Coordinates of C-alpha atoms in Angstrom, one line a residue:
X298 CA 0.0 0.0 0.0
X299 CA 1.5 3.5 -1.2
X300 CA 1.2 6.4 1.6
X301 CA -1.6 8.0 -0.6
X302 CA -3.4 5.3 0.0
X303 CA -3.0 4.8 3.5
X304 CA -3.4 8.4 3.9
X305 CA -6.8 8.1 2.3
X306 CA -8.0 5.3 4.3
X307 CA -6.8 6.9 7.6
X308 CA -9.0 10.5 6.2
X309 CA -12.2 8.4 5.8
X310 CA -12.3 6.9 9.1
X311 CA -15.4 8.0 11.4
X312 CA -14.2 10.8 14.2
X313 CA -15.5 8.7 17.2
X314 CA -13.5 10.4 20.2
X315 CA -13.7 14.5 21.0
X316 CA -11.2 16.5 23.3
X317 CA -13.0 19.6 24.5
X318 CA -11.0 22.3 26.4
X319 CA -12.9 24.5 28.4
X320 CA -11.9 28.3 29.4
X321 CA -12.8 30.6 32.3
X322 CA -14.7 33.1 30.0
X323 CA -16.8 30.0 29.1
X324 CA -15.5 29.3 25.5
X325 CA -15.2 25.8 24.6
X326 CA -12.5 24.6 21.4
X327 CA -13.0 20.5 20.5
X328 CA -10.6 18.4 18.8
X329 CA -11.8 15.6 17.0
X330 CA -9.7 12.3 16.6
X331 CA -10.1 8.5 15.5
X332 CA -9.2 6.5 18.2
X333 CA -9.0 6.6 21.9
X334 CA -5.4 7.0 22.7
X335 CA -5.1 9.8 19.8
X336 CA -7.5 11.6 21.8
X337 CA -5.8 10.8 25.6
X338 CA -2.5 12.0 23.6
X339 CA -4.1 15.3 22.3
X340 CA -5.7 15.8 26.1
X341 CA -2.1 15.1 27.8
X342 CA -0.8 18.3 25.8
X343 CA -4.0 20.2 26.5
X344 CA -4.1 19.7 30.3
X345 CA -0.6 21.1 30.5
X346 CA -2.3 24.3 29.8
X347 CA -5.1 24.1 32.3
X348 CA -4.4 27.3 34.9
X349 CA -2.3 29.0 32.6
X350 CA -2.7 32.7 30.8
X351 CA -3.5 32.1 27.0
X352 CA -4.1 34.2 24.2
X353 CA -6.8 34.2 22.3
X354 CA -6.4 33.7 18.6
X355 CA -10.1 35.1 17.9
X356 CA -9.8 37.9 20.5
X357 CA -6.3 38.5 21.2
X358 CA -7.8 38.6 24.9
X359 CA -6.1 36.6 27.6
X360 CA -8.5 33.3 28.6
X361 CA -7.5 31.1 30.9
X362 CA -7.7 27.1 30.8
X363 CA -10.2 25.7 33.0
X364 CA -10.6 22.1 32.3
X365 CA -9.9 19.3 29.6
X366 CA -13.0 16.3 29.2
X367 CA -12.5 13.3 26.3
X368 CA -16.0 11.7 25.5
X369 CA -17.3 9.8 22.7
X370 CA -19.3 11.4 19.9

């Protein structure tokens, strides 16, 4: 199998797992993913955040990580 096609394959798999990061001014951002441990890897990078001073890329206001949940769609 050539990496286009495994590429392909991997780009029509069903989303079944969303990481959803949750800030103080009550925004939410999700990240959807295939597979369980892709999504407890994107969390583990997300949760580093949690309590820190961000900057918004809509705003450019400072938001502020409040939690990190991973649930199935």
């Amino acid at each position: 199998m050539d990496i286009t096609k495994r590429l392909e394959a991997l780009a029509a798999m069903p989303r079944n797992w969303r990481v959803t990061t949750h800030y103080a001014d009550g925004a939410t951002h999700h990240h959807d993913t295939h597979t369980a441990p892709q999504a407890e890897n994107f969390a583990i990078g997300e949760r580093r955040k949690i309590g820190r001073d961000l900057i918004s890329r809509e705003t450019g206001e400072t938001v502020r990580v409040v939690s990190v949940t991973i649930g199935k769609i």
